[in-house]
PDB file of N, CA and C in Angstrom:
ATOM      1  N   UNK A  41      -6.664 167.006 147.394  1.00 47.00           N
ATOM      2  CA  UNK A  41      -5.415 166.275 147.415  1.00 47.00           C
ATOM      3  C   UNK A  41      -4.542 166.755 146.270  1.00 47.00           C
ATOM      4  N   UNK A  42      -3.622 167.072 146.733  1.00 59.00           N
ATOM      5  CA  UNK A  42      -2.166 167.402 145.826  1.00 59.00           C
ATOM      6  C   UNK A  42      -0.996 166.360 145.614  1.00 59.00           C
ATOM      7  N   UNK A  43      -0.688 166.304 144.517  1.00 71.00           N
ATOM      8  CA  UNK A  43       0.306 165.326 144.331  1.00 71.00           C
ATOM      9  C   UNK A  43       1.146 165.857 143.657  1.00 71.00           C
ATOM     10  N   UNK A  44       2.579 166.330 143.714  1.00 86.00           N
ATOM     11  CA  UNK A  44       4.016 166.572 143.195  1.00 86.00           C
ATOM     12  C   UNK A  44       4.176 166.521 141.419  1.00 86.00           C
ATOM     13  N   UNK A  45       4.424 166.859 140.780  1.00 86.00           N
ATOM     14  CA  UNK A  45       4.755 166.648 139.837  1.00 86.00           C
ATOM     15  C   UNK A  45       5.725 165.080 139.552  1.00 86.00           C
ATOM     16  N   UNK A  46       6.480 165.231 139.912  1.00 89.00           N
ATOM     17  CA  UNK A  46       8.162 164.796 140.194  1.00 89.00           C
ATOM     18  C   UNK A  46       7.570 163.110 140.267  1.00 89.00           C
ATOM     19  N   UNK A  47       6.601 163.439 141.768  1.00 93.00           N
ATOM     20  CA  UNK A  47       5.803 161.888 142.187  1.00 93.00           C
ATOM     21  C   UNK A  47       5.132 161.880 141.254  1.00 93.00           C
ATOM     22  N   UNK A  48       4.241 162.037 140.596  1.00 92.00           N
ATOM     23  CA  UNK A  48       3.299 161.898 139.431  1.00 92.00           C
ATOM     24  C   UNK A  48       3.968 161.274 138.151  1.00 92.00           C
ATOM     25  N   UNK A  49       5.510 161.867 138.033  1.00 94.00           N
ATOM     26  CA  UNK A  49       6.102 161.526 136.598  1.00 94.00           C
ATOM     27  C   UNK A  49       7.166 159.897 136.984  1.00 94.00           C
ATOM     28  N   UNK A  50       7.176 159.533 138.694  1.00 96.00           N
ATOM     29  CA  UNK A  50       8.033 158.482 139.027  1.00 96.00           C
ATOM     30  C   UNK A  50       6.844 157.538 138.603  1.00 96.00           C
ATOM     31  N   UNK A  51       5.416 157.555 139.208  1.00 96.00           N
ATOM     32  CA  UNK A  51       4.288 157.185 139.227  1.00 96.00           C
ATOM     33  C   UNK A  51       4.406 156.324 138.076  1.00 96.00           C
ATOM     34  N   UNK A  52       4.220 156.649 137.037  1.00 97.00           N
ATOM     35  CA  UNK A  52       4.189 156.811 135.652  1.00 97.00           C
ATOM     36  C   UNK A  52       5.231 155.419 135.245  1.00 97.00           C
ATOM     37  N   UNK A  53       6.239 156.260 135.216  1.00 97.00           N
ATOM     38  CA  UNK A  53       7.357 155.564 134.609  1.00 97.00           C
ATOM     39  C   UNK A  53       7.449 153.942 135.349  1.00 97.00           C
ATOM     40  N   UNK A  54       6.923 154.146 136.794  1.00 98.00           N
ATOM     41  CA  UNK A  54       6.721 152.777 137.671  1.00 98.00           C
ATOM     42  C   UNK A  54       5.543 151.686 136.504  1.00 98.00           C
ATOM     43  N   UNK A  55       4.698 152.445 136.476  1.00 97.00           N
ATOM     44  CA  UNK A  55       3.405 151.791 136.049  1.00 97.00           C
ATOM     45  C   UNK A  55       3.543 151.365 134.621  1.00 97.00           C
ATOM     46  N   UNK A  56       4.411 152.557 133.721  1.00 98.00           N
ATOM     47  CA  UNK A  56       4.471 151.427 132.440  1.00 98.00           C
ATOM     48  C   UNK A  56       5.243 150.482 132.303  1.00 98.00           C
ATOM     49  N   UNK A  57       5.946 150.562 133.203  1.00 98.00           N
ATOM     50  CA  UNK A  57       6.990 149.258 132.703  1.00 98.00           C
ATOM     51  C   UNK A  57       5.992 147.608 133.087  1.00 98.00           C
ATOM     52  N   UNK A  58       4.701 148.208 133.451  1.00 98.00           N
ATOM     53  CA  UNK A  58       3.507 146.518 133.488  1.00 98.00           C
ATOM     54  C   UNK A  58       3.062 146.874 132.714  1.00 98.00           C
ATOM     55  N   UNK A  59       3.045 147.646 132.021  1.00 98.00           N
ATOM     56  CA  UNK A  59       1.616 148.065 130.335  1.00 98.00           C
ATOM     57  C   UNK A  59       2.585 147.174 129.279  1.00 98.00           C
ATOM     58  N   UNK A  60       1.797 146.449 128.329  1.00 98.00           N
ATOM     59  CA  UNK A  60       2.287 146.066 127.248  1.00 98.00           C
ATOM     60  C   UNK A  60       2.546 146.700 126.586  1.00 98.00           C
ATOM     61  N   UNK A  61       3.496 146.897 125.757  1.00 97.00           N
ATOM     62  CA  UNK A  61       4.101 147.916 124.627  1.00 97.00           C
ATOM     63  C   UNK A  61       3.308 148.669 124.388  1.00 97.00           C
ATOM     64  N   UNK A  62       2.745 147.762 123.221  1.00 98.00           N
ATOM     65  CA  UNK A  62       1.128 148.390 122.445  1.00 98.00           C
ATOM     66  C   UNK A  62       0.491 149.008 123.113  1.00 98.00           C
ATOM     67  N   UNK A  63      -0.143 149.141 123.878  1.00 98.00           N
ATOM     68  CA  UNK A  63      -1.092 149.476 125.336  1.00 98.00           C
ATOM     69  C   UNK A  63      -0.762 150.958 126.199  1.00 98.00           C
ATOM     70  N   UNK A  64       0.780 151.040 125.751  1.00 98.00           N
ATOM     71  CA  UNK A  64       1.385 152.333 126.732  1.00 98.00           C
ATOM     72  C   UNK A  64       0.555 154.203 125.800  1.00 98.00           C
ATOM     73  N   UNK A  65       0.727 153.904 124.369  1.00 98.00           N
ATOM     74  CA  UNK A  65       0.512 155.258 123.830  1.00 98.00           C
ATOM     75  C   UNK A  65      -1.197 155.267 124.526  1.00 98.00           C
ATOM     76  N   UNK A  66      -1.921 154.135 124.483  1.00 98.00           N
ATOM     77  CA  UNK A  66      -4.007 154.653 124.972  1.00 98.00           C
ATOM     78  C   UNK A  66      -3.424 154.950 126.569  1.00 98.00           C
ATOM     79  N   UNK A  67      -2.415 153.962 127.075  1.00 98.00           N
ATOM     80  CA  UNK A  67      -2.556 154.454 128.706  1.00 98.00           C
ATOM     81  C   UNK A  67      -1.966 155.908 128.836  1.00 98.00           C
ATOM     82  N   UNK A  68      -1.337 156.295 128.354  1.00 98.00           N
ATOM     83  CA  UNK A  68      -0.765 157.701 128.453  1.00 98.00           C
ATOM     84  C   UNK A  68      -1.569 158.958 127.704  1.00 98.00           C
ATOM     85  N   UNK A  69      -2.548 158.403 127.103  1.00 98.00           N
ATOM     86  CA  UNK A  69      -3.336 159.579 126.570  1.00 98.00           C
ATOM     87  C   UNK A  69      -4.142 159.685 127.723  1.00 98.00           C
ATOM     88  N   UNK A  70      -4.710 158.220 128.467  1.00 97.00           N
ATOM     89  CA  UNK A  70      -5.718 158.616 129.554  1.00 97.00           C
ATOM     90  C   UNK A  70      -4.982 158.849 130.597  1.00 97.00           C
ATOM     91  N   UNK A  71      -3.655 158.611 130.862  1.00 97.00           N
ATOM     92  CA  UNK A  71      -3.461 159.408 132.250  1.00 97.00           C
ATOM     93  C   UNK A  71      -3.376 161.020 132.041  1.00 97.00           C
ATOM     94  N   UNK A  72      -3.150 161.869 130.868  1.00 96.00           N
ATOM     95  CA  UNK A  72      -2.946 162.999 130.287  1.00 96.00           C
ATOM     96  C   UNK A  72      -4.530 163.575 130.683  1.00 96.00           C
ATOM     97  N   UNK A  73      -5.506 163.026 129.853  1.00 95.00           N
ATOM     98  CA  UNK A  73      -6.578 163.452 130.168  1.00 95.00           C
ATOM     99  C   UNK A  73      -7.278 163.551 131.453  1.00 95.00           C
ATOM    100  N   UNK A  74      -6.786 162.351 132.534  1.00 94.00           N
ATOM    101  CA  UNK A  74      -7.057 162.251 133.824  1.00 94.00           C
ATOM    102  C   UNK A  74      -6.632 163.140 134.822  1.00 94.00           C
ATOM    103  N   UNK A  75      -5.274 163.785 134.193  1.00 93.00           N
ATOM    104  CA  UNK A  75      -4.603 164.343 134.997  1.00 93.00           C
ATOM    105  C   UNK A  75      -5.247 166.371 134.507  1.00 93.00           C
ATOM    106  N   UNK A  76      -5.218 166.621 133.565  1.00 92.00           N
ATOM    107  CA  UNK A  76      -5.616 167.299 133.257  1.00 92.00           C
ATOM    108  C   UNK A  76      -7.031 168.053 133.406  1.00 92.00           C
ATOM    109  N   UNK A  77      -8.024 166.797 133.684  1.00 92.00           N
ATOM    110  CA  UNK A  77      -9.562 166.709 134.445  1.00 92.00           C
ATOM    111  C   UNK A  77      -9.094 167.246 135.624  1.00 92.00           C
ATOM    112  N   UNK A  78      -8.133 167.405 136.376  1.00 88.00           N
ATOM    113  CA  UNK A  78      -8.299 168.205 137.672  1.00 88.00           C
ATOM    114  C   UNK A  78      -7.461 168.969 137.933  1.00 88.00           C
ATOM    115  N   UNK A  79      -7.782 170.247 136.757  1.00 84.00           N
ATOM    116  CA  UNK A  79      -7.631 171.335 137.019  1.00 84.00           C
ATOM    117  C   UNK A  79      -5.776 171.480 137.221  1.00 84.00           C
ATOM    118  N   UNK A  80      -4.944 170.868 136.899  1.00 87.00           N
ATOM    119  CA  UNK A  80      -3.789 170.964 136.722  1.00 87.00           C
ATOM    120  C   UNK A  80      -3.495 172.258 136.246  1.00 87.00           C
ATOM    121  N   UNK A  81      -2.433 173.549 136.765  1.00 89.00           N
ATOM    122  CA  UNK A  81      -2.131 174.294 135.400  1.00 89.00           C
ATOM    123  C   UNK A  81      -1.495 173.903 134.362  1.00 89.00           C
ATOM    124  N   UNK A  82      -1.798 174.489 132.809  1.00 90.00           N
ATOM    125  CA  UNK A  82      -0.818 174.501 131.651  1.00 90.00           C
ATOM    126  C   UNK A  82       0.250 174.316 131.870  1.00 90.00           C
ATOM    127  N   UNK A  83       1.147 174.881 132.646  1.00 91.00           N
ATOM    128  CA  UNK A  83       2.527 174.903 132.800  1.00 91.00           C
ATOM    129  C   UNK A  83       2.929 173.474 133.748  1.00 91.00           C
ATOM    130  N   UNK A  84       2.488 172.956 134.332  1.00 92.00           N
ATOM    131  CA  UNK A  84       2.699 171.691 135.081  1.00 92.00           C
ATOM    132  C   UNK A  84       2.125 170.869 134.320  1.00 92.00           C
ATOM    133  N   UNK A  85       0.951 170.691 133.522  1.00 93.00           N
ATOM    134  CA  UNK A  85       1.215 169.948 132.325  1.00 93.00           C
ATOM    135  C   UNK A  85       1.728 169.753 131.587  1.00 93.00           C
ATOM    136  N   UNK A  86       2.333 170.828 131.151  1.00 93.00           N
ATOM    137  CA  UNK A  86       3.215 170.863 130.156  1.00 93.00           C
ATOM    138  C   UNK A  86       4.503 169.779 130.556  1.00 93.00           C
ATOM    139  N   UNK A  87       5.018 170.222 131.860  1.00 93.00           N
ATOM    140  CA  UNK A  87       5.901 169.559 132.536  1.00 93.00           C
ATOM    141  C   UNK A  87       5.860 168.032 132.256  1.00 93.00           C
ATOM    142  N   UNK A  88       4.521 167.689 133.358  1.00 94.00           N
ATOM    143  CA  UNK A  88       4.667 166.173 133.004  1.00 94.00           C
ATOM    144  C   UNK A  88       4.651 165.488 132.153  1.00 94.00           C
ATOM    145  N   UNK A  89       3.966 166.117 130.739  1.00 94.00           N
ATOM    146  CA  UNK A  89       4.323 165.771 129.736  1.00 94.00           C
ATOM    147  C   UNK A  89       5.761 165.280 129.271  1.00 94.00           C
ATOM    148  N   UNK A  90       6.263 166.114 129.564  1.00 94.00           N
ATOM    149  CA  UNK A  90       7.635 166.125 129.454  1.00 94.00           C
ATOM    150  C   UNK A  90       8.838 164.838 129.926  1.00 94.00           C
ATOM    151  N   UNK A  91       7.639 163.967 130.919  1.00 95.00           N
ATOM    152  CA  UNK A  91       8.339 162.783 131.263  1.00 95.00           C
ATOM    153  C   UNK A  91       8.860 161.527 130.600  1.00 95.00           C
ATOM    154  N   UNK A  92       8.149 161.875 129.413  1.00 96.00           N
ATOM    155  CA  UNK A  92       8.831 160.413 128.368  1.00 96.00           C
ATOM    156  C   UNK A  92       8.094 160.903 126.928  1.00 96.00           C
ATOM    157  N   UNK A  93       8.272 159.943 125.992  1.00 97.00           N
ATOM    158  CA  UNK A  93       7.769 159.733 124.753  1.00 97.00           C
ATOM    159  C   UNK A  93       6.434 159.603 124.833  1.00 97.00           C
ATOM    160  N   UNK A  94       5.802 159.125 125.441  1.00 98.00           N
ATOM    161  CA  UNK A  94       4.216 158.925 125.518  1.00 98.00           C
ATOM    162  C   UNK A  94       3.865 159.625 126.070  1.00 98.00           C
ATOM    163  N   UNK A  95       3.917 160.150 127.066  1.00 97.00           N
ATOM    164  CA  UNK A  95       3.209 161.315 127.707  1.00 97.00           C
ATOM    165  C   UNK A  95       3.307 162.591 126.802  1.00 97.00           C
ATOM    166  N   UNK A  96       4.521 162.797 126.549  1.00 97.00           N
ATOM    167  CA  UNK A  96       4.438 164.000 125.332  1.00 97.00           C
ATOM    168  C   UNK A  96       3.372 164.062 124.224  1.00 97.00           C
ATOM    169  N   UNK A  97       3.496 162.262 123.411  1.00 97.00           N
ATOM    170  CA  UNK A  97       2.627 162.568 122.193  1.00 97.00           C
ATOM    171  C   UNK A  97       1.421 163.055 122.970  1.00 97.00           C
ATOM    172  N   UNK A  98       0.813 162.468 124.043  1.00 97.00           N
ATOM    173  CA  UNK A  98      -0.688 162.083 124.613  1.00 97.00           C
ATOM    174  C   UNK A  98      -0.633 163.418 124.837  1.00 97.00           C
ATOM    175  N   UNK A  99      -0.032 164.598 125.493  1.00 96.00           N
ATOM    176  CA  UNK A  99      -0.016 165.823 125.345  1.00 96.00           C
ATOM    177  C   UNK A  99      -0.612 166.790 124.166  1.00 96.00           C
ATOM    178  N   UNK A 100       0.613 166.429 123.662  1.00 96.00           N
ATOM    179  CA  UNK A 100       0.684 167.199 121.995  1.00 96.00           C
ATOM    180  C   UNK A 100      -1.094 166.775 121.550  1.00 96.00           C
ATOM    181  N   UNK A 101      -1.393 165.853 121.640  1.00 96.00           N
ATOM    182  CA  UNK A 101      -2.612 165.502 120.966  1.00 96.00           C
ATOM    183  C   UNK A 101      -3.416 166.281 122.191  1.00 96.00           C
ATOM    184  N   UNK A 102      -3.217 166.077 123.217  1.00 95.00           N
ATOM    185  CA  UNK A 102      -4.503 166.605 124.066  1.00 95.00           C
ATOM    186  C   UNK A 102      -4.643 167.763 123.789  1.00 95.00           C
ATOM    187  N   UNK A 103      -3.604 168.848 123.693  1.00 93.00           N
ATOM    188  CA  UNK A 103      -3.258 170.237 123.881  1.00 93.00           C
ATOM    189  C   UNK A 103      -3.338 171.026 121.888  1.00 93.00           C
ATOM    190  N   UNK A 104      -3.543 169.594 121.120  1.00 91.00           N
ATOM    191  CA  UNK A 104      -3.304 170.368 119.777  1.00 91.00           C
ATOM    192  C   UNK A 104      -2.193 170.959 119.518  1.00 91.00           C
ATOM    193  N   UNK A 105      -1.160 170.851 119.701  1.00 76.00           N
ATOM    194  CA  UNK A 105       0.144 171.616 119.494  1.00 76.00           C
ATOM    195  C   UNK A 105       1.152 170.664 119.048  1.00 76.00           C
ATOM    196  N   UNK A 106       1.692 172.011 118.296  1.00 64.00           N
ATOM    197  CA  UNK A 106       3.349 170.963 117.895  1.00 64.00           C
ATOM    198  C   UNK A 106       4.190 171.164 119.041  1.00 64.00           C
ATOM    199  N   UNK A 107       5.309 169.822 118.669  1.00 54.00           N
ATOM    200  CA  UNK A 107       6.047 169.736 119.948  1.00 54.00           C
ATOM    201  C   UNK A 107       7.198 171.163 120.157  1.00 54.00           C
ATOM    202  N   UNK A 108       7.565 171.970 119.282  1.00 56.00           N
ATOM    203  CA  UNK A 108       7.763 173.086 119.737  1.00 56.00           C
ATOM    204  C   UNK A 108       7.119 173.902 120.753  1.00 56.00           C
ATOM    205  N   UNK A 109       5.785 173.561 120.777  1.00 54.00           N
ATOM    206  CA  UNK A 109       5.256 174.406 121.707  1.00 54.00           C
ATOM    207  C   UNK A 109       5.500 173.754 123.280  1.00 54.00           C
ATOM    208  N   UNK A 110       5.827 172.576 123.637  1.00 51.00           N
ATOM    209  CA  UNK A 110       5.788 171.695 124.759  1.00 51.00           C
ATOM    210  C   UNK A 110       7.169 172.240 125.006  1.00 51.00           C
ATOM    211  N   UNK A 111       6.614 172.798 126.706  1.00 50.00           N
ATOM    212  CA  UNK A 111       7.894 173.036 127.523  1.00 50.00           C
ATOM    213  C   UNK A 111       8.655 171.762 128.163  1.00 50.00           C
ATOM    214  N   UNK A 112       9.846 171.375 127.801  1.00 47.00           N
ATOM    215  CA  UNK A 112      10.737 170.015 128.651  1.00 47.00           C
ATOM    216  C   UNK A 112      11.740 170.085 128.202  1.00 47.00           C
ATOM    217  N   UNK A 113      12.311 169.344 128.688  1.00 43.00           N
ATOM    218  CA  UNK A 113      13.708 169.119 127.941  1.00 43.00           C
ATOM    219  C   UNK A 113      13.508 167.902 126.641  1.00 43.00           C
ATOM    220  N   UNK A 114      14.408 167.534 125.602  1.00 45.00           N
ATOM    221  CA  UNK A 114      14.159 166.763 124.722  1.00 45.00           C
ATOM    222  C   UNK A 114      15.280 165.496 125.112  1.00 45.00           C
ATOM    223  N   UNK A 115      15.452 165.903 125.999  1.00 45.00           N
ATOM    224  CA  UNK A 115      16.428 164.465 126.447  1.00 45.00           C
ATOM    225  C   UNK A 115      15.541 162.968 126.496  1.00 45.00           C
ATOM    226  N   UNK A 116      14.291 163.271 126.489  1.00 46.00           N
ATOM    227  CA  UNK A 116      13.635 161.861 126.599  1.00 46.00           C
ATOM    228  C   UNK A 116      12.793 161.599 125.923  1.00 46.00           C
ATOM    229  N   UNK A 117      13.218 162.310 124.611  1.00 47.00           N
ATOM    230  CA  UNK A 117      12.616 162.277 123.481  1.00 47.00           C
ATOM    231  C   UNK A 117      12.687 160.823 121.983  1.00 47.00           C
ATOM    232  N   UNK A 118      12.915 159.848 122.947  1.00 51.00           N
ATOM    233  CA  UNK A 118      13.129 158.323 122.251  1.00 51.00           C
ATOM    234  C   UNK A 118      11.581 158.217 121.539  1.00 51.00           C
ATOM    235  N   UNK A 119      11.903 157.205 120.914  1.00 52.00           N
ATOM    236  CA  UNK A 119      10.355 157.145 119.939  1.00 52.00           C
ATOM    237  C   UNK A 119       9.717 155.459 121.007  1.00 52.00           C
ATOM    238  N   UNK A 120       8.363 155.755 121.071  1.00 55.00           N
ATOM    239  CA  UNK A 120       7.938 154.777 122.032  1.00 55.00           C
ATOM    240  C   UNK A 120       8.313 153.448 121.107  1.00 55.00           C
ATOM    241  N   UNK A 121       8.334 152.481 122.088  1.00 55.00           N
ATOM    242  CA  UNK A 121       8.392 151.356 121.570  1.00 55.00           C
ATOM    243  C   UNK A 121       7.386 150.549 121.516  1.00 55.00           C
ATOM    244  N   UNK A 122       7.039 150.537 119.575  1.00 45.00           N
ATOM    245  CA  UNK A 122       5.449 149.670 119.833  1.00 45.00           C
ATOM    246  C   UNK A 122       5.581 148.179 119.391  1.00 45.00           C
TER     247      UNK A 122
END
């Protein structure tokens, strides 16, 4: 089973708005790692990362890298709200 990027990053953005504040940076490290467990390429990770503030950090930490190295745009680069 294949799932879209695009759908994966609406997915997301649907689902945190029920996570409690606090709660969004652990849920976004494990959807990072979840998503990444199957074989995703680098470059489409990189991507979805790219869908908000939390998914990026949960990135950056998964991947060890500074955010220079993360391909996205920085337009949605707000600081999470904890």
């Amino acid at each position: 089973m294949t799932i879209e990027l695009d759908a994966l990053g609406e997915v997301w953005l649907t689902c945190k708005e029920y996570i409690a504040p606090k709660d969004r940076q652990a849920a976004a490290d494990h959807v990072i790692s979840v998503v990444a467990d199957h074989n995703i390429v680098e470059r489409d990770l990189k991507a979805f990362g790219g869908t908000d503030a939390y998914l990026k950090r949960a990135l950056k930490e998964y991947l060890g890298e500074d955010d220079e190295d993360l391909m996205h745009d920085d337009d949605d680069d707000e600081d999470p709200d904890y």
